Coordinates of C-alpha atoms in Angstrom, one line a residue:
Chain A
M270 CA -56.2 -241.0 -145.0
T271 CA -57.5 -244.4 -145.7
D272 CA -59.0 -244.5 -149.2
L273 CA -62.5 -246.0 -148.7
Y274 CA -63.4 -245.7 -152.3
P275 CA -60.3 -246.3 -154.5
S276 CA -60.9 -245.7 -158.2
R277 CA -58.9 -245.2 -161.4
R278 CA -56.2 -247.6 -160.2
E279 CA -57.0 -251.0 -161.6
A280 CA -57.2 -252.3 -165.1
A281 CA -60.8 -253.4 -164.8
P282 CA -63.8 -251.7 -163.2
R283 CA -65.4 -253.1 -160.0
I284 CA -68.6 -252.5 -158.2
L285 CA -67.8 -251.9 -154.5
P286 CA -70.3 -251.6 -151.7
R287 CA -71.3 -248.1 -150.3
L288 CA -69.8 -247.8 -146.8
D289 CA -71.8 -244.7 -145.8
P290 CA -75.4 -244.2 -144.9
V291 CA -77.6 -242.3 -147.5
V292 CA -79.8 -240.5 -145.0
H293 CA -77.6 -239.5 -142.1
S294 CA -80.4 -238.5 -139.6
S295 CA -83.3 -240.5 -138.0
W296 CA -86.6 -239.2 -139.2
D297 CA -89.0 -237.7 -136.7
E298 CA -91.8 -235.2 -136.9
R299 CA -89.5 -232.2 -136.9
A300 CA -87.8 -233.3 -140.1
P301 CA -88.3 -230.9 -143.1
I302 CA -89.5 -233.7 -145.4
T303 CA -92.0 -236.4 -144.9
R304 CA -91.1 -239.9 -143.8
A305 CA -92.0 -241.2 -147.2
Q306 CA -89.7 -238.7 -148.9
A307 CA -86.8 -239.6 -146.6
E308 CA -87.4 -243.3 -147.4
Q309 CA -87.6 -242.6 -151.1
F310 CA -84.3 -240.7 -151.0
D311 CA -82.7 -243.5 -149.1
R312 CA -84.0 -246.2 -151.5
D313 CA -83.7 -244.4 -154.9
G314 CA -81.0 -241.8 -154.3
Y315 CA -83.2 -238.9 -155.5
L316 CA -86.2 -236.9 -154.5
V317 CA -88.3 -234.3 -156.4
L318 CA -89.8 -231.4 -154.4
D319 CA -92.5 -229.8 -156.5
N320 CA -93.0 -226.0 -156.6
V321 CA -90.7 -225.2 -153.7
F322 CA -90.5 -221.6 -154.9
S323 CA -93.3 -219.2 -155.6
A324 CA -93.8 -217.6 -159.0
E325 CA -92.3 -214.3 -157.7
E326 CA -89.3 -216.1 -156.3
V327 CA -88.9 -218.0 -159.6
A328 CA -89.0 -214.8 -161.5
A329 CA -86.3 -213.3 -159.2
L330 CA -84.1 -216.3 -159.7
Q331 CA -84.6 -216.2 -163.5
T332 CA -83.7 -212.5 -163.5
S333 CA -80.5 -213.3 -161.5
A334 CA -79.6 -216.2 -163.9
A335 CA -80.3 -214.0 -166.9
K336 CA -77.9 -211.3 -165.5
L337 CA -75.2 -213.9 -165.1
L338 CA -75.7 -215.2 -168.6
A339 CA -76.0 -211.8 -170.2
D340 CA -72.6 -210.5 -169.1
P341 CA -70.1 -213.4 -168.8
A342 CA -67.3 -210.8 -169.1
A343 CA -68.2 -209.4 -165.7
L344 CA -67.6 -212.8 -164.1
E345 CA -64.4 -214.6 -163.1
D346 CA -63.0 -215.8 -166.3
E347 CA -62.5 -219.5 -165.5
T348 CA -65.9 -219.9 -164.0
V349 CA -67.6 -219.6 -167.4
I350 CA -67.7 -222.8 -169.4
T351 CA -68.8 -222.9 -173.1
E352 CA -70.3 -225.8 -175.1
P353 CA -67.7 -228.2 -176.6
G354 CA -66.8 -226.8 -180.0
G355 CA -69.1 -223.8 -179.5
R356 CA -69.4 -220.4 -177.9
E357 CA -72.7 -220.9 -176.1
V358 CA -72.4 -220.8 -172.3
R359 CA -72.9 -224.3 -170.8
S360 CA -72.2 -223.6 -167.1
I361 CA -71.2 -220.7 -164.9
F362 CA -69.5 -221.9 -161.7
K363 CA -69.4 -220.3 -158.2
I364 CA -72.8 -218.5 -158.6
H365 CA -73.3 -218.3 -154.9
Q366 CA -70.2 -216.1 -154.7
Q367 CA -71.0 -214.1 -157.8
S368 CA -74.6 -213.2 -157.2
G369 CA -76.3 -212.1 -154.0
T370 CA -79.5 -213.7 -155.0
M371 CA -77.8 -217.0 -155.6
A372 CA -76.0 -216.7 -152.3
R373 CA -79.3 -216.3 -150.6
L374 CA -80.8 -219.2 -152.6
A375 CA -78.0 -221.5 -151.4
A376 CA -78.7 -220.6 -147.8
D377 CA -82.5 -220.9 -148.1
D378 CA -83.9 -223.1 -145.4
R379 CA -86.1 -225.0 -147.9
L380 CA -82.8 -226.3 -149.5
A381 CA -80.1 -226.1 -146.8
G382 CA -82.5 -227.2 -144.2
V383 CA -83.3 -230.4 -146.1
A384 CA -79.5 -230.9 -146.8
R385 CA -78.8 -230.6 -143.0
F386 CA -81.4 -233.2 -142.3
L387 CA -80.3 -235.7 -145.0
L388 CA -76.6 -235.2 -144.2
G389 CA -77.1 -235.1 -140.4
D390 CA -74.7 -232.2 -140.0
D391 CA -74.2 -228.6 -140.7
V392 CA -73.5 -227.9 -144.4
Y393 CA -71.5 -225.7 -146.7
V394 CA -71.5 -225.2 -150.5
H395 CA -69.0 -227.5 -152.0
Q396 CA -69.8 -226.3 -155.5
S397 CA -72.5 -224.2 -157.2
R398 CA -73.3 -223.5 -160.8
L399 CA -75.8 -222.4 -163.3
N400 CA -76.3 -225.2 -165.8
Y401 CA -77.7 -223.8 -169.0
K402 CA -78.4 -226.4 -171.8
P403 CA -79.2 -224.2 -174.7
G404 CA -81.9 -225.1 -177.2
F405 CA -80.9 -226.6 -180.6
V406 CA -77.2 -227.2 -179.7
G407 CA -77.2 -228.4 -176.1
K408 CA -74.8 -231.4 -175.8
E409 CA -75.1 -234.4 -173.6
F410 CA -73.5 -235.0 -170.1
Y411 CA -72.3 -238.6 -170.1
W412 CA -73.0 -240.9 -167.2
H413 CA -71.1 -240.3 -164.0
S414 CA -71.1 -240.5 -160.3
D415 CA -70.2 -237.0 -158.9
F416 CA -68.7 -238.6 -155.9
E417 CA -66.2 -240.7 -157.9
T418 CA -64.7 -237.4 -159.3
W419 CA -65.0 -235.4 -156.1
H420 CA -63.3 -238.2 -154.2
V421 CA -60.5 -238.9 -156.6
E422 CA -59.8 -235.4 -157.9
D423 CA -61.0 -233.2 -155.0
G424 CA -60.4 -235.4 -151.9
M425 CA -63.9 -235.7 -150.6
P426 CA -63.5 -238.5 -148.0
Q427 CA -66.9 -240.0 -147.7
M428 CA -70.4 -240.1 -149.2
R429 CA -72.0 -237.3 -147.2
A430 CA -72.9 -234.7 -149.8
L431 CA -75.8 -234.2 -152.2
S432 CA -76.8 -232.0 -155.1
M433 CA -79.9 -229.8 -155.6
S434 CA -81.0 -228.8 -159.0
I435 CA -83.3 -225.8 -158.8
L436 CA -85.3 -225.7 -162.1
L437 CA -85.4 -222.3 -163.6
A438 CA -87.2 -223.4 -166.8
P439 CA -89.4 -226.4 -167.6
N440 CA -87.4 -229.7 -167.6
T441 CA -89.3 -232.0 -169.9
V442 CA -88.4 -235.5 -171.0
L443 CA -87.4 -234.1 -174.4
N444 CA -85.1 -231.2 -173.6
G445 CA -82.2 -233.2 -172.2
P446 CA -83.4 -233.7 -168.6
L447 CA -81.3 -235.2 -165.8
M448 CA -81.5 -239.0 -166.0
I449 CA -80.8 -241.1 -162.9
I450 CA -80.3 -244.8 -162.4
P451 CA -82.4 -245.1 -159.1
G452 CA -80.6 -247.3 -156.5
S453 CA -77.2 -246.9 -158.2
H454 CA -76.1 -244.7 -155.3
R455 CA -75.8 -247.8 -153.1
K456 CA -73.0 -249.2 -155.2
Y457 CA -69.6 -247.6 -156.0
L458 CA -68.5 -248.2 -159.6
T459 CA -64.8 -247.8 -159.9
C460 CA -63.4 -246.3 -163.1
V461 CA -60.4 -247.3 -165.2
G462 CA -57.5 -245.0 -166.3
E463 CA -55.2 -242.8 -164.2
T464 CA -56.1 -239.1 -164.0
P465 CA -53.7 -236.8 -165.7
E466 CA -52.8 -233.6 -163.8
D467 CA -54.7 -230.5 -164.6
H468 CA -57.2 -232.1 -166.9
Y469 CA -60.2 -230.4 -165.3
R470 CA -60.5 -227.6 -167.9
S471 CA -61.5 -230.0 -170.7
S472 CA -63.4 -232.3 -168.3
L473 CA -65.9 -229.5 -167.5
K474 CA -66.9 -229.6 -171.2
K475 CA -66.6 -233.3 -171.8
Q476 CA -65.5 -235.9 -169.2
E477 CA -62.7 -238.2 -170.3
Y478 CA -61.5 -239.6 -167.0
G479 CA -63.7 -241.0 -164.3
V480 CA -66.0 -242.4 -167.0
P481 CA -67.9 -245.5 -166.1
D482 CA -67.6 -248.5 -168.5
E483 CA -70.4 -249.5 -170.7
D484 CA -70.8 -253.0 -169.4
S485 CA -71.3 -251.9 -165.8
L486 CA -73.7 -249.1 -166.9
A487 CA -75.7 -251.6 -168.9
E488 CA -75.8 -253.9 -165.9
L489 CA -77.0 -251.1 -163.5
A490 CA -79.6 -249.8 -166.0
A491 CA -80.9 -253.3 -166.6
E492 CA -81.3 -253.9 -162.9
H493 CA -82.6 -250.5 -161.8
G494 CA -84.0 -248.9 -165.0
I495 CA -83.6 -245.2 -165.7
V496 CA -85.8 -242.3 -164.6
A497 CA -85.9 -238.7 -165.7
P498 CA -87.5 -236.5 -163.1
T499 CA -89.1 -233.5 -164.7
G500 CA -90.9 -230.4 -163.5
N501 CA -91.6 -226.8 -164.0
A502 CA -89.5 -223.8 -162.9
G503 CA -89.5 -223.7 -159.1
T504 CA -89.2 -227.4 -158.6
V505 CA -86.2 -228.9 -156.9
I506 CA -84.5 -232.2 -157.7
I507 CA -82.3 -233.6 -155.0
F508 CA -79.9 -236.4 -155.6
D509 CA -77.2 -238.2 -153.7
C510 CA -73.5 -237.6 -154.5
N511 CA -73.1 -241.1 -155.7
A512 CA -76.2 -241.5 -157.9
M513 CA -75.3 -242.5 -161.4
H514 CA -76.7 -239.8 -163.7
G515 CA -76.3 -238.0 -167.0
S516 CA -78.4 -236.3 -169.6
N517 CA -79.0 -236.4 -173.3
G518 CA -78.4 -233.5 -175.7
N519 CA -81.2 -231.0 -176.5
I520 CA -82.2 -230.2 -180.1
T521 CA -85.6 -228.7 -179.1
P522 CA -85.9 -225.0 -179.1
F523 CA -86.5 -225.0 -175.4
P524 CA -83.4 -224.3 -173.3
R525 CA -83.0 -226.1 -170.0
A526 CA -81.7 -223.8 -167.2
N527 CA -81.1 -225.0 -163.7
A528 CA -79.3 -223.6 -160.7
F529 CA -77.2 -226.3 -159.1
I530 CA -75.9 -226.4 -155.6
V531 CA -73.8 -229.1 -154.0
Y532 CA -74.1 -229.3 -150.2
N533 CA -71.4 -231.1 -148.2
A534 CA -71.4 -232.0 -144.5
V535 CA -68.9 -229.9 -142.6
S536 CA -67.5 -233.2 -141.1
N537 CA -66.8 -234.3 -144.7
R538 CA -64.5 -231.4 -145.7
L539 CA -62.0 -232.0 -148.4
V540 CA -58.6 -233.6 -147.7
S541 CA -55.8 -234.1 -150.3
P542 CA -57.1 -235.7 -153.5
Y543 CA -56.9 -239.5 -153.6
G544 CA -55.8 -239.4 -157.3
P545 CA -53.7 -236.6 -158.8
E546 CA -51.5 -234.6 -156.5
A547 CA -52.8 -231.1 -157.3
P548 CA -56.3 -230.4 -156.2
R549 CA -58.7 -228.8 -158.6
P550 CA -59.3 -225.0 -158.2
E551 CA -61.5 -223.5 -155.5
F552 CA -64.3 -222.6 -157.9
I553 CA -64.9 -226.3 -158.6
A554 CA -64.4 -227.6 -155.2
A555 CA -64.4 -225.4 -152.1
R556 CA -61.4 -226.3 -150.0
K557 CA -60.1 -223.2 -148.2
H558 CA -63.1 -220.8 -148.3
V559 CA -65.7 -222.9 -146.5
S560 CA -68.5 -221.1 -144.7
V561 CA -71.0 -223.1 -142.7
L562 CA -74.4 -222.0 -144.0
Q563 CA -76.5 -220.0 -141.5
R564 CA -80.2 -219.5 -141.6
P565 CA -80.7 -216.3 -143.6
E566 CA -82.0 -213.0 -142.1
V567 CA -83.7 -211.7 -145.2
T568 CA -86.1 -213.4 -147.5
L569 CA -85.2 -214.5 -151.0
L570 CA -87.2 -211.7 -152.5
E571 CA -85.6 -209.1 -150.2
A572 CA -82.2 -210.4 -151.2
A573 CA -83.1 -210.2 -154.9
S574 CA -84.5 -206.7 -154.8
Chain B
M89 CA -91.2 -228.8 -214.3
T90 CA -92.7 -226.0 -212.3
D91 CA -91.1 -225.9 -208.9
L92 CA -94.0 -225.8 -206.4
Y93 CA -91.7 -225.8 -203.4
P94 CA -88.6 -223.8 -204.1
S95 CA -86.0 -223.9 -201.3
R96 CA -82.3 -223.1 -200.8
R97 CA -82.5 -220.2 -203.2
E98 CA -83.1 -217.1 -201.1
A99 CA -81.2 -215.3 -198.5
A100 CA -83.9 -215.6 -195.9
P101 CA -86.2 -218.5 -194.9
R102 CA -89.9 -218.4 -195.7
I103 CA -92.9 -220.4 -194.6
L104 CA -94.9 -221.3 -197.7
P105 CA -98.3 -223.0 -197.7
R106 CA -98.6 -226.7 -198.5
L107 CA -100.3 -227.1 -201.9
D108 CA -101.0 -230.8 -201.7
P109 CA -103.5 -232.8 -199.6
V110 CA -102.3 -234.8 -196.7
V111 CA -104.7 -237.7 -197.0
H112 CA -105.2 -238.3 -200.7
S113 CA -108.3 -240.7 -200.4
S114 CA -111.8 -240.1 -199.0
W115 CA -112.4 -242.3 -196.0
D116 CA -115.0 -245.0 -196.2
E117 CA -115.6 -248.2 -194.3
R118 CA -113.2 -250.2 -196.5
A119 CA -110.3 -248.0 -195.4
P120 CA -107.5 -249.9 -193.6
I121 CA -107.5 -247.3 -190.8
T122 CA -110.4 -245.8 -188.8
R123 CA -111.9 -242.4 -189.6
A124 CA -110.4 -241.0 -186.4
Q125 CA -106.9 -242.2 -187.5
A126 CA -107.2 -240.7 -190.9
E127 CA -108.3 -237.4 -189.3
Q128 CA -105.5 -237.5 -186.9
F129 CA -102.9 -238.1 -189.7
D130 CA -104.5 -235.2 -191.7
R131 CA -104.3 -232.9 -188.7
D132 CA -101.1 -233.8 -187.0
G133 CA -99.1 -235.3 -189.8
Y134 CA -98.3 -238.6 -187.9
L135 CA -100.1 -241.7 -186.6
V136 CA -99.0 -244.5 -184.3
L137 CA -100.3 -248.0 -184.9
D138 CA -99.7 -250.1 -181.8
N139 CA -98.6 -253.7 -182.0
V140 CA -99.0 -254.1 -185.7
F141 CA -96.7 -257.2 -185.7
S142 CA -97.0 -260.3 -183.6
A143 CA -94.2 -261.4 -181.2
E144 CA -93.1 -264.0 -183.7
E145 CA -93.0 -261.5 -186.6
V146 CA -91.1 -259.0 -184.4
A147 CA -88.6 -261.8 -183.6
A148 CA -88.2 -262.6 -187.3
L149 CA -87.6 -258.9 -188.1
Q150 CA -85.1 -258.5 -185.3
T151 CA -83.2 -261.6 -186.6
S152 CA -83.2 -260.1 -190.0
A153 CA -81.9 -256.7 -188.7
A154 CA -79.2 -258.5 -186.6
K155 CA -78.0 -260.3 -189.7
L156 CA -77.6 -257.0 -191.6
L157 CA -75.8 -255.4 -188.7
A158 CA -73.6 -258.4 -188.0
D159 CA -72.0 -258.5 -191.4
P160 CA -71.8 -255.1 -193.0
A161 CA -69.0 -256.3 -195.2
A162 CA -71.6 -258.5 -197.0
L163 CA -73.6 -255.4 -198.0
E164 CA -73.2 -252.9 -200.7
D165 CA -70.5 -250.7 -199.4
E166 CA -72.1 -247.3 -199.7
T167 CA -75.3 -248.4 -198.1
V168 CA -73.6 -248.7 -194.7
I169 CA -73.4 -245.4 -192.8
T170 CA -71.4 -245.1 -189.5
E171 CA -71.8 -242.6 -186.7
P172 CA -70.1 -239.2 -187.2
G173 CA -66.6 -239.6 -185.8
G174 CA -67.2 -243.3 -184.9
R175 CA -67.3 -246.8 -186.3
E176 CA -70.7 -247.8 -185.0
V177 CA -73.3 -248.4 -187.7
R178 CA -75.9 -245.7 -187.8
S179 CA -77.9 -246.7 -190.8
I180 CA -78.0 -249.4 -193.5
F181 CA -79.8 -248.3 -196.6
K182 CA -81.7 -250.3 -199.2
I183 CA -82.7 -253.0 -196.8
H184 CA -85.7 -254.0 -199.0
Q185 CA -83.2 -255.1 -201.7
Q186 CA -80.6 -256.6 -199.4
S187 CA -82.9 -258.8 -197.3
G188 CA -85.8 -261.0 -198.3
T189 CA -87.5 -260.5 -195.0
M190 CA -87.2 -256.7 -195.3
A191 CA -88.5 -256.9 -198.9
R192 CA -91.5 -258.8 -197.6
L193 CA -92.0 -256.3 -194.8
A194 CA -92.1 -253.4 -197.2
A195 CA -94.8 -255.1 -199.2
D196 CA -96.9 -256.1 -196.2
D197 CA -100.5 -255.0 -196.6
R198 CA -100.6 -253.7 -193.0
L199 CA -98.0 -251.1 -194.1
A200 CA -98.3 -250.7 -197.9
G201 CA -102.1 -251.0 -197.7
V202 CA -102.2 -248.0 -195.4
A203 CA -99.7 -246.1 -197.6
R204 CA -101.9 -246.8 -200.7
F205 CA -105.0 -245.4 -198.8
L206 CA -103.2 -242.3 -197.4
L207 CA -101.5 -241.5 -200.7
G208 CA -104.5 -242.4 -202.9
D209 CA -102.4 -244.3 -205.4
D210 CA -100.3 -247.4 -205.9
V211 CA -97.0 -247.1 -204.1
Y212 CA -93.3 -248.0 -204.4
V213 CA -90.4 -247.9 -202.0
H214 CA -88.6 -244.6 -202.4
Q215 CA -86.0 -245.4 -199.7
S216 CA -85.6 -248.0 -197.0
R217 CA -83.2 -248.3 -194.2
L218 CA -82.4 -249.8 -190.9
N219 CA -81.9 -247.0 -188.4
Y220 CA -79.8 -248.1 -185.5
K221 CA -79.1 -245.6 -182.8
P222 CA -76.6 -247.4 -180.6
G223 CA -76.7 -247.1 -176.8
F224 CA -74.2 -244.7 -175.1
V225 CA -72.9 -243.0 -178.2
G226 CA -76.0 -242.5 -180.5
K227 CA -75.9 -239.0 -181.9
E228 CA -78.8 -236.7 -182.7
F229 CA -80.6 -236.2 -186.0
Y230 CA -81.3 -232.5 -186.3
W231 CA -84.7 -231.1 -187.3
H232 CA -85.6 -231.4 -190.9
S233 CA -88.5 -232.0 -193.3
D234 CA -87.7 -235.0 -195.4
F235 CA -89.6 -233.6 -198.3
E236 CA -87.5 -230.5 -198.5
T237 CA -84.4 -232.6 -199.2
W238 CA -86.2 -235.2 -201.4
H239 CA -87.6 -232.3 -203.5
V240 CA -84.4 -230.2 -203.8
E241 CA -81.9 -233.0 -204.0
D242 CA -83.9 -235.9 -205.5
G243 CA -86.6 -234.2 -207.6
M244 CA -89.7 -235.5 -205.8
P245 CA -92.3 -233.2 -207.3
Q246 CA -95.1 -233.1 -204.8
M247 CA -96.0 -234.0 -201.2
R248 CA -97.4 -237.4 -201.8
A249 CA -95.1 -239.7 -199.9
L250 CA -94.8 -240.8 -196.3
S251 CA -92.5 -242.7 -194.0
M252 CA -93.1 -245.7 -191.7
S253 CA -90.9 -246.5 -188.8
I254 CA -91.3 -250.1 -187.7
L255 CA -90.0 -250.3 -184.2
L256 CA -87.7 -253.3 -183.6
A257 CA -86.7 -252.2 -180.0
P258 CA -88.6 -250.2 -177.4
N259 CA -88.5 -246.5 -178.3
T260 CA -88.8 -244.6 -175.0
V261 CA -88.8 -240.9 -174.4
L262 CA -85.2 -241.3 -173.1
N263 CA -83.4 -243.3 -175.9
G264 CA -83.5 -240.6 -178.5
P265 CA -87.0 -241.2 -180.0
L266 CA -88.4 -239.5 -183.1
M267 CA -89.7 -236.1 -182.2
I268 CA -92.3 -234.4 -184.4
I269 CA -93.8 -231.0 -184.5
P270 CA -97.5 -231.9 -185.1
G271 CA -99.1 -229.8 -187.7
S272 CA -95.8 -228.6 -189.2
H273 CA -96.5 -230.8 -192.3
R274 CA -99.1 -228.2 -193.4
K275 CA -96.4 -225.5 -193.9
Y276 CA -93.3 -225.6 -196.1
L277 CA -90.3 -224.0 -194.4
T278 CA -87.7 -223.1 -197.0
C279 CA -84.0 -223.4 -196.2
V280 CA -81.2 -221.0 -196.9
G281 CA -77.9 -221.9 -198.7
E282 CA -77.3 -223.5 -202.1
T283 CA -76.6 -227.2 -202.1
P284 CA -73.1 -228.2 -203.2
E285 CA -72.8 -231.1 -205.7
D286 CA -72.2 -234.5 -204.2
H287 CA -72.6 -233.5 -200.6
Y288 CA -74.9 -236.5 -199.8
R289 CA -72.1 -238.6 -198.2
S290 CA -71.5 -236.3 -195.3
S291 CA -75.2 -235.3 -195.1
L292 CA -76.2 -238.9 -194.2
K293 CA -74.1 -238.6 -191.0
K294 CA -74.9 -234.9 -190.3
Q295 CA -77.0 -232.6 -192.4
E296 CA -75.4 -229.3 -193.3
Y297 CA -77.7 -228.2 -196.1
G298 CA -81.5 -228.1 -196.0
V299 CA -81.2 -227.2 -192.3
P300 CA -84.2 -225.2 -191.1
D301 CA -83.3 -222.0 -189.3
E302 CA -83.6 -221.7 -185.5
D303 CA -86.1 -218.8 -185.5
S304 CA -88.6 -220.6 -187.7
L305 CA -88.2 -223.8 -185.7
A306 CA -88.8 -222.0 -182.5
E307 CA -91.9 -220.4 -184.0
L308 CA -93.3 -223.8 -185.2
A309 CA -92.5 -225.4 -181.8
A310 CA -94.1 -222.6 -179.8
E311 CA -97.2 -222.8 -182.0
H312 CA -97.6 -226.6 -182.2
G313 CA -95.5 -228.1 -179.4
I314 CA -93.3 -231.2 -179.8
V315 CA -94.4 -234.8 -179.5
A316 CA -92.3 -238.0 -179.2
P317 CA -94.4 -241.0 -180.1
T318 CA -93.1 -244.0 -178.4
G319 CA -93.9 -247.7 -178.3
N320 CA -92.6 -251.3 -178.1
A321 CA -91.2 -253.4 -180.8
G322 CA -93.9 -254.2 -183.3
T323 CA -95.4 -250.7 -183.2
V324 CA -95.4 -248.6 -186.4
I325 CA -95.1 -244.8 -186.5
I326 CA -96.3 -243.2 -189.8
F327 CA -95.4 -239.7 -190.6
D328 CA -96.0 -237.3 -193.5
C329 CA -93.1 -236.5 -195.8
N330 CA -93.2 -232.9 -194.8
A331 CA -93.5 -233.3 -191.0
M332 CA -90.8 -231.4 -189.2
H333 CA -88.9 -234.0 -187.1
G334 CA -85.6 -234.9 -185.5
S335 CA -84.3 -236.8 -182.6
N336 CA -81.9 -236.3 -179.6
G337 CA -78.9 -238.4 -179.0
N338 CA -78.9 -241.5 -176.8
I339 CA -76.6 -242.0 -173.9
T340 CA -78.8 -244.7 -172.3
P341 CA -77.5 -248.3 -172.7
F342 CA -80.7 -249.1 -174.7
P343 CA -80.2 -249.0 -178.4
R344 CA -83.0 -247.7 -180.6
A345 CA -83.5 -249.9 -183.7
N346 CA -86.1 -249.2 -186.4
A347 CA -86.8 -250.4 -189.9
F348 CA -87.7 -247.4 -192.0
I349 CA -89.6 -247.5 -195.2
V350 CA -90.5 -244.5 -197.4
Y351 CA -93.5 -245.0 -199.6
N352 CA -94.1 -242.7 -202.6
A353 CA -97.1 -242.6 -204.9
V354 CA -96.4 -243.9 -208.4
S355 CA -97.8 -240.7 -209.8
N356 CA -95.2 -238.8 -207.8
R357 CA -92.1 -240.4 -209.3
L358 CA -88.8 -238.5 -209.3
V359 CA -87.9 -236.0 -211.9
S360 CA -84.7 -234.0 -212.2
P361 CA -83.6 -232.5 -208.9
Y362 CA -84.8 -228.9 -208.3
G363 CA -81.5 -228.0 -206.7
P364 CA -78.1 -229.5 -207.8
E365 CA -77.8 -231.0 -211.2
A366 CA -76.7 -234.5 -210.3
P367 CA -79.3 -236.6 -208.6
R368 CA -78.3 -238.6 -205.5
P369 CA -77.6 -242.3 -205.9
E370 CA -80.3 -244.9 -206.3
F371 CA -79.8 -246.4 -202.8
I372 CA -81.0 -243.1 -201.3
A373 CA -83.7 -242.3 -203.8
A374 CA -85.2 -244.8 -206.1
R375 CA -85.3 -243.3 -209.6
K376 CA -84.8 -246.0 -212.2
H377 CA -85.5 -249.2 -210.4
V378 CA -89.0 -248.6 -209.3
S379 CA -91.4 -251.5 -208.7
V380 CA -95.0 -251.0 -207.8
L381 CA -95.6 -252.9 -204.7
Q382 CA -97.9 -256.0 -205.1
R383 CA -99.8 -257.7 -202.4
P384 CA -97.5 -260.5 -201.2
E385 CA -98.2 -264.2 -201.8
V386 CA -96.4 -265.5 -198.7
T387 CA -96.7 -264.4 -195.1
L388 CA -94.0 -262.5 -193.3
L389 CA -93.0 -265.5 -191.3
E390 CA -92.8 -267.7 -194.4
A391 CA -90.6 -265.2 -196.1
A392 CA -88.3 -265.0 -193.0
S393 CA -87.9 -268.8 -192.6

């Protein structure tokens, strides 16, 4: 396959143009979001949908998340990631295959329907996880474009994927919220340094390859600024696969918990990685077991009960 | 001396009452702050004075700070503290004795005059430093009450001191700003664990003793909330010596630089430490070389030129 977005190959970083659309459908009245929302996503690379889920649904999702966190031994071993240098759980991967409620959440039309519209295609779950930034000791996630990693390490061919963060606890400006450089999704910042084989285990705790350089980050931030969308539990933050984002640590007593679902267009299924030979495992990047999401037959509350 | 605020002695933390006033003067029209400001400081333990310094003065202070940062080798060795695990400068201590401009800043009536009023006494500089939280790699300062450490390790007898942070760069909610639990200054949270001798070197990078426990912090934060006063360069944030505070790390490209001056009442001079036998060195806690601040004879701009 032609590599439209080469990275980790040259000695110096470069800023390349994005070759793919951001919104892959034309807006009309049947769209699941407003025209203004579609335009904002196109321009800024992110969108906040307030209070998508009812209080009852939020409670059901929180119960489901608490169950996952309470008994990590019941989960597939490698899907549980702890804080660097600590034992606190930082992420649990593949939640849509380890919890019926989370599976139902991923298929929810309020999420998958918006993903279908923005990606202009049927969609499947490329990756899912519960991100839990504990109070007091939560560590930062450094700046990165998800797409850079998904392209180089997983073989995602084009920019036709997006992430949804479903807030399960208040995300405030002080408890290490997602920070995005709006507009950064329209540029492709290449990274320096070849990727060693099998480095994904440590990278899930702390990224060491595919790390953008400080000068380019400073340039992007100076041009576009930095935003930190916040919200209460039940709010959904959508961001483009190539949006430059990260988050600070969290010393407040207030944990930040989010369910995180990555939707990819079925036309954008993974090929061989563009970087290292061996692809990362299935729980990080769905390659073989890909099911096109169908509109669900039961409600979220029914699935959770 | 009777120890009014014992800490690091018992196996469990306790929340003791504050035995000292917060505002040590009665307000009248001659006060350098408004009645509402005095009341806010009394109630919340902090106060923000916007745009205290003119653009020219801010520029002069930034130049002075840049000079200190540019040539750490010219400074007293032990006054330069680097980031944990890094080489970036995190703090430079004793700036009021290593820079004429910073000496003049400390004596400025807009700062020292307010300190005299709030502390109801003549004042001197107990500690001064330049706090520089670099972009990308700035690490957190965990929660602490300054007074707890100053009392146990330095022998500050009572709560009659305050800190002023003079902002030399924008402090936003995202670049690791000072976070305070308002109202926490009215309680004294004791810490657990005896203090080893001579541990101050590592504690300036990362505190390991005098660390409040998570349960008490969660209780304080649940009761009082957390605020992060922000502002542009030239703004001054004043906070009580016993206010529970901390700050998150900073992965943004925007460094956070502040001059930091601690004023103590002359009637509250240091005695022998209440914890370890050996007091910490003079650059962290003025003990022998104490000069009562006098109203300056030259302007800040004259001193800087």
